[in-house]
Amino acid sequence: MAQFTERVFSGVQPTGNLHLGNYLGAIKRFVEMQARYDCIYCVVDMHAITVWQDPKELASQTREVTAAFLAAGIDPRRHIVFNQSQVSEHAELAWVFNCVARLGWLNRMTQFKEKAGKDRENASVGLYAYPNLMAADILVYRATHVPVGEDQKQHLELTRDIAQKFNNDWSESIAAHGHGDAFFPLTEPLIGGPATRVMSLRDGTRKMSKSDPSDYSRINLTDPPDAIAQKFKKAKTDPEPLPSEEAGLAGRPEADNLVGIFAALKDVTKANVLREYGGAQFSTFKSALIDLAVTKLGPIGTEMRRLAADPGHIDAILADGAERARAIARPTLEAVKDIVGFVRSR
Ligand code: TRP
């Protein structure tokens, strides 16, 4: 198998306000990856329109996700931050992948089934082909590592299947054009951390979600400190004190969630947290959690609000990122065209 330069790619959809789940499950890990890899972080606006988006909202959410990236500590000069629609190579490669992926593969995608719901006939073709565009996002940069949540694992497997089928079907042409025995890498998902799944503060068995009607179910990244405190104070718990060991969290989803959030914010394990707070009442633990959350999230919210006041600055960062992304994507697409047999001017 050919060797590929290590590179991280990940994407976040600009739909709905960002919350603690997006931060701990994705953005915080994106920040950490910067020390070890060259990273490309993309606001996937083309994925967003697979379901209806109000145009003004889409633009403002795209800027808000970008602001969250920057506020959380992603460095757009050393790494790349941009929005997907500005680099048309994503869409071009996605078309080729539409012709590589099989109907049978897409029919197995659980996210499509969930999002399309009962009225499948009325789902957009884009929603169905969503995973092919996601594979194109990743492979147009020949990215080797993708930090994602558990829910995206199946899409990453599909990305590997597409890369493998492309490498196999065009193997002779790939070799003939000087690319050795494989053109696309088999990308590794990076899944992990104590809180890759942050649950609702009102119901520990449901994911924290932007679409939950109760704002008390989630901590938004733009929540000011008093709102963060209020929401954790009202967060559902159970009557027992905290256990001293992780096994004691079994069957206690709310306790498990709050301990997981604390651990992730503090960069320690749940076992560590319980060593300190085992036997404590929730009131004690919650005050410590509020202090920690306000310390970690407060500055991010403040910076996001500051950046929101200067959309021109955000747009300039996205334009610069898009240009640098294109410089990597364009040669990939030229090679793909040669491999497939598309005639192009030189
Ligand atoms: N599907 C991802 C999500 O909903 C977003 C996404 C689009 C993505 N393209 C990607 C994630 C490429 C990782 C890599 O969370």
Short mmCIF file of C-alpha atoms and ligand atoms in Angstrom, two decimals:
data_model
loop_
_atom_site.label_atom_id
_atom_site.label_comp_id
_atom_site.label_asym_id
_atom_site.label_seq_id
_atom_site.Cartn_x
_atom_site.Cartn_y
_atom_site.Cartn_z
CA MET A 1 0.00 0.00 0.00
CA ALA A 2 1.28 3.44 -0.91
CA GLN A 3 2.31 5.86 1.81
CA PHE A 4 0.26 9.00 2.31
CA THR A 5 1.24 12.15 4.18
CA GLU A 6 -0.67 12.35 7.45
CA ARG A 7 -3.41 14.94 7.27
CA VAL A 8 -6.56 15.60 9.28
CA PHE A 9 -9.86 16.71 7.72
CA SER A 10 -13.17 17.26 9.44
CA GLY A 11 -16.41 19.07 8.77
CA VAL A 12 -19.19 20.68 10.77
CA GLN A 13 -22.61 21.54 9.35
CA PRO A 14 -23.75 25.15 9.71
CA THR A 15 -27.22 24.23 10.94
CA GLY A 16 -28.49 25.42 14.30
CA ASN A 17 -26.66 26.96 17.21
CA LEU A 18 -23.54 25.22 18.44
CA HIS A 19 -23.74 23.62 21.87
CA LEU A 20 -21.55 21.82 24.38
CA GLY A 21 -21.99 18.54 22.49
CA ASN A 22 -20.50 20.07 19.33
CA TYR A 23 -17.67 21.53 21.38
CA LEU A 24 -16.66 18.43 23.37
CA GLY A 25 -17.46 15.95 20.60
CA ALA A 26 -15.78 17.83 17.75
CA ILE A 27 -14.32 21.33 18.05
CA LYS A 28 -12.25 20.76 21.20
CA ARG A 29 -10.69 17.71 19.58
CA PHE A 30 -10.02 19.66 16.37
CA VAL A 31 -8.04 22.13 18.48
CA GLU A 32 -5.95 19.33 20.02
CA MET A 33 -5.16 17.73 16.63
CA GLN A 34 -3.35 20.88 15.52
CA ALA A 35 -0.25 20.00 17.52
CA ARG A 36 0.19 16.67 15.75
CA TYR A 37 -1.15 17.05 12.22
CA ASP A 38 -1.73 19.46 9.36
CA CYS A 39 -5.44 20.06 9.70
CA ILE A 40 -8.22 21.17 7.37
CA TYR A 41 -11.50 22.19 9.02
CA CYS A 42 -14.48 22.81 6.80
CA VAL A 43 -17.90 24.34 7.33
CA VAL A 44 -19.97 22.03 5.14
CA ASP A 45 -22.62 24.35 3.73
CA MET A 46 -23.29 22.08 0.74
CA HIS A 47 -24.21 19.26 3.12
CA ALA A 48 -26.50 21.65 4.98
CA ILE A 49 -28.77 22.22 1.96
CA THR A 50 -29.56 18.51 1.68
CA VAL A 51 -32.48 19.68 3.83
CA TRP A 52 -34.11 23.12 3.44
CA GLN A 53 -32.10 26.07 4.82
CA ASP A 54 -33.18 29.66 4.99
CA PRO A 55 -30.51 31.57 2.98
CA LYS A 56 -29.87 34.29 5.58
CA GLU A 57 -29.67 31.72 8.36
CA LEU A 58 -27.28 29.55 6.35
CA ALA A 59 -24.89 32.45 5.83
CA SER A 60 -25.01 33.54 9.47
CA GLN A 61 -24.60 29.97 10.76
CA THR A 62 -21.61 29.47 8.46
CA ARG A 63 -19.99 32.52 10.04
CA GLU A 64 -20.96 31.37 13.52
CA VAL A 65 -19.33 27.95 13.12
CA THR A 66 -16.23 29.67 11.79
CA ALA A 67 -16.24 32.02 14.78
CA ALA A 68 -16.52 29.01 17.12
CA PHE A 69 -13.52 27.36 15.45
CA LEU A 70 -11.44 30.51 15.91
CA ALA A 71 -12.69 31.26 19.43
CA ALA A 72 -11.92 27.70 20.54
CA GLY A 73 -8.33 28.05 19.38
CA ILE A 74 -8.07 26.79 15.81
CA ASP A 75 -5.29 28.72 14.09
CA PRO A 76 -6.41 29.58 10.55
CA ARG A 77 -2.88 30.56 9.51
CA ARG A 78 -1.07 27.35 10.41
CA HIS A 79 -4.06 25.20 9.42
CA ILE A 80 -6.95 25.66 6.99
CA VAL A 81 -10.46 26.87 7.81
CA PHE A 82 -12.97 27.42 4.99
CA ASN A 83 -16.49 26.74 3.79
CA GLN A 84 -17.09 23.85 1.41
CA SER A 85 -19.00 25.67 -1.35
CA GLN A 86 -16.00 27.90 -2.10
CA VAL A 87 -13.95 24.93 -3.31
CA SER A 88 -15.85 23.43 -6.24
CA GLU A 89 -13.49 20.44 -6.40
CA HIS A 90 -15.59 18.86 -3.60
CA ALA A 91 -18.65 18.76 -5.85
CA GLU A 92 -16.66 17.59 -8.87
CA LEU A 93 -15.10 14.67 -7.02
CA ALA A 94 -18.48 13.84 -5.46
CA TRP A 95 -19.86 13.28 -8.96
CA VAL A 96 -17.15 10.72 -9.71
CA PHE A 97 -17.94 9.06 -6.36
CA ASN A 98 -21.65 8.99 -7.27
CA CYS A 99 -20.46 6.68 -10.03
CA VAL A 100 -18.26 4.59 -7.72
CA ALA A 101 -20.58 4.03 -4.75
CA ARG A 102 -23.30 1.39 -5.25
CA LEU A 103 -27.00 1.88 -4.49
CA GLY A 104 -26.76 -1.06 -2.12
CA TRP A 105 -24.11 0.72 -0.07
CA LEU A 106 -26.13 3.91 0.32
CA ASN A 107 -29.30 1.94 1.11
CA ARG A 108 -27.61 0.74 4.29
CA MET A 109 -26.88 4.25 5.65
CA THR A 110 -28.73 4.67 8.94
CA GLN A 111 -28.40 8.47 8.98
CA PHE A 112 -30.35 8.72 5.71
CA LYS A 113 -33.08 6.50 7.11
CA GLU A 114 -33.32 8.65 10.24
CA LYS A 115 -33.26 11.98 8.43
CA ALA A 116 -35.61 10.96 5.62
CA GLY A 117 -38.07 9.49 8.11
CA LYS A 118 -41.31 8.02 6.84
CA ASP A 119 -41.64 10.30 3.82
CA ARG A 120 -38.70 8.92 1.85
CA GLU A 121 -40.18 9.78 -1.55
CA ASN A 122 -39.94 13.42 -0.59
CA ALA A 123 -36.30 13.39 0.62
CA SER A 124 -33.83 15.22 -1.61
CA VAL A 125 -31.49 13.25 -3.86
CA GLY A 126 -28.73 15.24 -2.14
CA LEU A 127 -29.66 13.76 1.24
CA TYR A 128 -29.33 10.29 -0.25
CA ALA A 129 -25.96 11.07 -1.88
CA TYR A 130 -24.71 12.94 1.24
CA PRO A 131 -22.13 10.26 2.15
CA ASN A 132 -20.55 10.46 -1.31
CA LEU A 133 -20.00 14.20 -0.89
CA MET A 134 -18.55 13.53 2.55
CA ALA A 135 -16.12 11.00 1.03
CA ALA A 136 -15.16 13.65 -1.54
CA ASP A 137 -14.55 16.23 1.22
CA ILE A 138 -12.06 13.90 2.83
CA LEU A 139 -10.43 12.31 -0.20
CA VAL A 140 -10.00 15.47 -2.28
CA TYR A 141 -7.27 16.22 0.31
CA ARG A 142 -6.31 12.55 0.59
CA ALA A 143 -6.77 13.01 4.34
CA THR A 144 -5.57 10.09 6.46
CA HIS A 145 -7.33 10.91 9.75
CA VAL A 146 -10.83 12.19 10.45
CA PRO A 147 -12.00 13.13 13.97
CA VAL A 148 -15.75 12.45 14.09
CA GLY A 149 -18.45 11.41 16.49
CA GLU A 150 -19.63 7.84 16.85
CA ASP A 151 -22.65 8.64 14.62
CA GLN A 152 -20.36 9.26 11.61
CA LYS A 153 -18.54 5.93 11.79
CA GLN A 154 -20.69 4.35 9.09
CA HIS A 155 -19.99 7.25 6.73
CA LEU A 156 -16.26 6.82 7.32
CA GLU A 157 -16.54 3.13 6.47
CA LEU A 158 -18.27 4.10 3.25
CA THR A 159 -15.45 6.55 2.52
CA ARG A 160 -12.97 3.67 2.82
CA ASP A 161 -15.12 1.49 0.56
CA ILE A 162 -15.21 4.23 -2.07
CA ALA A 163 -11.42 4.77 -1.85
CA GLN A 164 -10.82 1.03 -2.15
CA LYS A 165 -13.16 0.57 -5.10
CA PHE A 166 -11.65 3.56 -6.90
CA ASN A 167 -8.13 2.19 -6.28
CA ASN A 168 -9.19 -1.25 -7.55
CA ASP A 169 -11.33 -0.31 -10.54
CA TRP A 170 -8.73 2.08 -11.96
CA SER A 171 -5.62 0.30 -10.65
CA GLU A 172 -3.95 0.01 -14.08
CA SER A 173 -4.57 3.64 -14.93
CA ILE A 174 -3.43 4.74 -11.46
CA ALA A 175 -0.13 2.94 -11.97
CA ALA A 176 0.20 4.16 -15.56
CA HIS A 177 -0.13 7.75 -14.38
CA GLY A 178 2.66 7.26 -11.87
CA HIS A 179 0.58 6.99 -8.66
CA GLY A 180 1.77 3.52 -7.64
CA ASP A 181 -0.68 0.97 -6.30
CA ALA A 182 -3.21 3.25 -4.60
CA PHE A 183 -4.41 6.77 -5.32
CA PHE A 184 -6.63 7.33 -2.27
CA PRO A 185 -5.69 6.45 1.32
CA LEU A 186 -7.99 4.32 3.50
CA THR A 187 -8.89 7.02 6.00
CA GLU A 188 -8.90 6.29 9.73
CA PRO A 189 -11.68 7.63 11.94
CA LEU A 190 -10.51 9.18 15.22
CA ILE A 191 -13.29 8.55 17.72
CA GLY A 192 -12.82 8.85 21.46
CA GLY A 193 -12.63 10.91 24.62
CA PRO A 194 -14.79 10.79 27.75
CA ALA A 195 -17.67 12.80 26.25
CA THR A 196 -17.97 12.08 22.54
CA ARG A 197 -21.69 11.79 23.28
CA VAL A 198 -22.93 14.64 25.42
CA MET A 199 -26.50 13.99 26.55
CA SER A 200 -29.42 16.35 27.23
CA LEU A 201 -29.36 18.03 30.66
CA ARG A 202 -33.07 17.17 31.00
CA ASP A 203 -32.87 13.52 29.95
CA GLY A 204 -29.62 11.59 30.19
CA THR A 205 -30.77 9.01 27.65
CA ARG A 206 -31.11 11.50 24.77
CA LYS A 207 -28.34 13.31 22.90
CA MET A 208 -27.87 17.02 23.55
CA SER A 209 -29.44 18.51 20.46
CA LYS A 210 -30.04 21.86 18.79
CA SER A 211 -33.55 20.72 17.94
CA ASP A 212 -34.67 19.97 21.53
CA PRO A 213 -37.51 22.44 22.25
CA SER A 214 -36.17 23.08 25.78
CA ASP A 215 -33.19 25.43 25.86
CA TYR A 216 -32.48 24.04 29.35
CA SER A 217 -31.51 20.74 27.70
CA ARG A 218 -28.31 22.21 26.30
CA ILE A 219 -25.46 24.65 26.94
CA ASN A 220 -25.04 26.86 23.88
CA LEU A 221 -21.51 28.05 23.17
CA THR A 222 -22.77 31.63 23.17
CA ASP A 223 -24.52 31.29 26.57
CA PRO A 224 -23.26 33.88 29.07
CA PRO A 225 -21.97 32.62 32.47
CA ASP A 226 -25.26 33.14 34.32
CA ALA A 227 -27.13 31.02 31.75
CA ILE A 228 -24.48 28.27 32.02
CA ALA A 229 -24.89 28.30 35.82
CA GLN A 230 -28.72 28.29 35.66
CA LYS A 231 -28.81 25.37 33.22
CA PHE A 232 -26.45 23.17 35.22
CA LYS A 233 -28.33 24.04 38.45
CA LYS A 234 -31.58 22.87 36.86
CA ALA A 235 -29.97 19.82 35.22
CA LYS A 236 -31.72 16.55 36.06
CA THR A 237 -29.97 14.29 38.59
CA ASP A 238 -30.95 11.38 40.82
CA PRO A 239 -31.20 11.25 44.64
CA GLU A 240 -27.98 9.27 45.31
CA PRO A 241 -24.59 10.86 45.99
CA LEU A 242 -21.91 10.32 43.32
CA PRO A 243 -20.30 6.86 43.24
CA SER A 244 -16.56 6.44 43.85
CA GLU A 245 -16.00 4.27 40.80
CA GLU A 246 -17.09 4.33 37.19
CA ALA A 247 -19.07 1.09 37.52
CA GLY A 248 -21.40 2.95 39.89
CA LEU A 249 -22.56 5.18 37.01
CA ALA A 250 -24.30 2.25 35.30
CA GLY A 251 -28.04 2.84 35.15
CA ARG A 252 -27.56 6.50 36.19
CA PRO A 253 -27.55 8.30 32.81
CA GLU A 254 -27.75 11.85 34.22
CA ALA A 255 -24.92 11.29 36.70
CA ASP A 256 -22.86 9.64 33.97
CA ASN A 257 -23.45 12.58 31.63
CA LEU A 258 -22.48 15.28 34.16
CA VAL A 259 -19.36 13.35 35.20
CA GLY A 260 -18.47 12.85 31.52
CA ILE A 261 -18.87 16.57 30.82
CA PHE A 262 -16.69 17.44 33.82
CA ALA A 263 -14.02 14.95 32.76
CA ALA A 264 -13.96 16.18 29.17
CA LEU A 265 -13.81 19.85 30.16
CA LYS A 266 -10.96 19.12 32.57
CA ASP A 267 -9.12 16.66 30.29
CA VAL A 268 -9.14 13.84 32.83
CA THR A 269 -10.90 10.47 32.96
CA LYS A 270 -14.28 9.85 34.60
CA ALA A 271 -12.48 7.59 37.10
CA ASN A 272 -10.34 10.59 38.05
CA VAL A 273 -13.37 12.78 38.63
CA LEU A 274 -15.02 10.12 40.80
CA ARG A 275 -11.88 9.68 42.86
CA GLU A 276 -12.28 13.33 43.81
CA TYR A 277 -16.09 13.58 44.04
CA GLY A 278 -17.17 10.04 45.01
CA GLY A 279 -19.62 10.34 47.90
CA ALA A 280 -20.36 14.02 47.18
CA GLN A 281 -23.91 15.36 46.81
CA PHE A 282 -24.91 16.74 43.42
CA SER A 283 -25.15 20.25 44.86
CA THR A 284 -21.41 20.20 45.66
CA PHE A 285 -20.47 18.57 42.38
CA LYS A 286 -22.64 20.95 40.36
CA SER A 287 -20.96 24.06 41.83
CA ALA A 288 -17.56 22.66 40.85
CA LEU A 289 -18.93 21.83 37.39
CA ILE A 290 -20.34 25.34 36.96
CA ASP A 291 -16.99 26.93 37.92
CA LEU A 292 -15.16 24.67 35.49
CA ALA A 293 -17.64 25.21 32.65
CA VAL A 294 -17.66 28.98 33.07
CA THR A 295 -13.83 29.04 33.12
CA LYS A 296 -13.55 26.93 29.97
CA LEU A 297 -16.57 28.10 27.96
CA GLY A 298 -16.92 31.72 29.09
CA PRO A 299 -13.95 33.02 27.07
CA ILE A 300 -15.11 31.10 23.97
CA GLY A 301 -18.56 32.68 24.12
CA THR A 302 -17.06 36.14 24.65
CA GLU A 303 -14.72 35.72 21.68
CA MET A 304 -17.57 34.39 19.49
CA ARG A 305 -19.66 37.46 20.27
CA ARG A 306 -16.69 39.71 19.48
CA LEU A 307 -16.09 37.96 16.14
CA ALA A 308 -19.80 38.09 15.28
CA ALA A 309 -19.52 41.87 15.23
CA ASP A 310 -17.02 41.71 12.35
CA PRO A 311 -18.36 39.40 9.61
CA GLY A 312 -15.92 40.92 7.10
CA HIS A 313 -13.02 39.51 9.11
CA ILE A 314 -14.60 36.03 9.16
CA ASP A 315 -15.29 36.16 5.42
CA ALA A 316 -11.65 37.11 4.73
CA ILE A 317 -10.45 34.10 6.76
CA LEU A 318 -12.81 31.80 4.83
CA ALA A 319 -11.65 33.21 1.48
CA ASP A 320 -7.98 32.74 2.41
CA GLY A 321 -8.66 29.21 3.66
CA ALA A 322 -10.58 28.35 0.49
CA GLU A 323 -7.70 29.48 -1.68
CA ARG A 324 -5.21 27.33 0.24
CA ALA A 325 -7.63 24.37 0.25
CA ARG A 326 -8.07 24.69 -3.51
CA ALA A 327 -4.30 24.56 -3.99
CA ILE A 328 -4.38 21.04 -2.49
CA ALA A 329 -7.68 19.93 -4.04
CA ARG A 330 -6.98 21.00 -7.61
CA PRO A 331 -4.03 18.64 -8.28
CA THR A 332 -6.06 15.75 -6.80
CA LEU A 333 -8.86 16.44 -9.20
CA GLU A 334 -6.53 16.81 -12.18
CA ALA A 335 -5.04 13.42 -11.36
CA VAL A 336 -8.51 11.88 -10.97
CA LYS A 337 -9.50 13.24 -14.39
CA ASP A 338 -6.40 11.69 -15.96
CA ILE A 339 -6.97 8.38 -14.16
CA VAL A 340 -10.62 8.17 -15.22
CA GLY A 341 -9.86 9.23 -18.82
CA PHE A 342 -11.39 12.71 -18.96
CA VAL A 343 -9.67 14.82 -21.63
CA ARG A 344 -8.50 18.15 -20.17
CA SER A 345 -6.47 21.10 -21.41
CA ARG A 346 -3.00 21.46 -19.94
N1 TRP B 1 -21.53 14.44 8.23
C1 TRP B 1 -20.81 15.17 9.22
C2 TRP B 1 -21.74 15.46 10.40
O1 TRP B 1 -22.92 15.61 10.22
C3 TRP B 1 -20.25 16.47 8.68
C4 TRP B 1 -19.23 16.23 7.61
C5 TRP B 1 -19.36 16.51 6.28
C6 TRP B 1 -17.95 15.68 7.81
N2 TRP B 1 -18.22 16.16 5.63
C7 TRP B 1 -17.33 15.64 6.53
C8 TRP B 1 -17.27 15.19 8.93
C9 TRP B 1 -16.06 15.13 6.35
C10 TRP B 1 -15.99 14.67 8.74
C11 TRP B 1 -15.39 14.64 7.46
O2 TRP B 1 -21.26 15.56 11.50
#
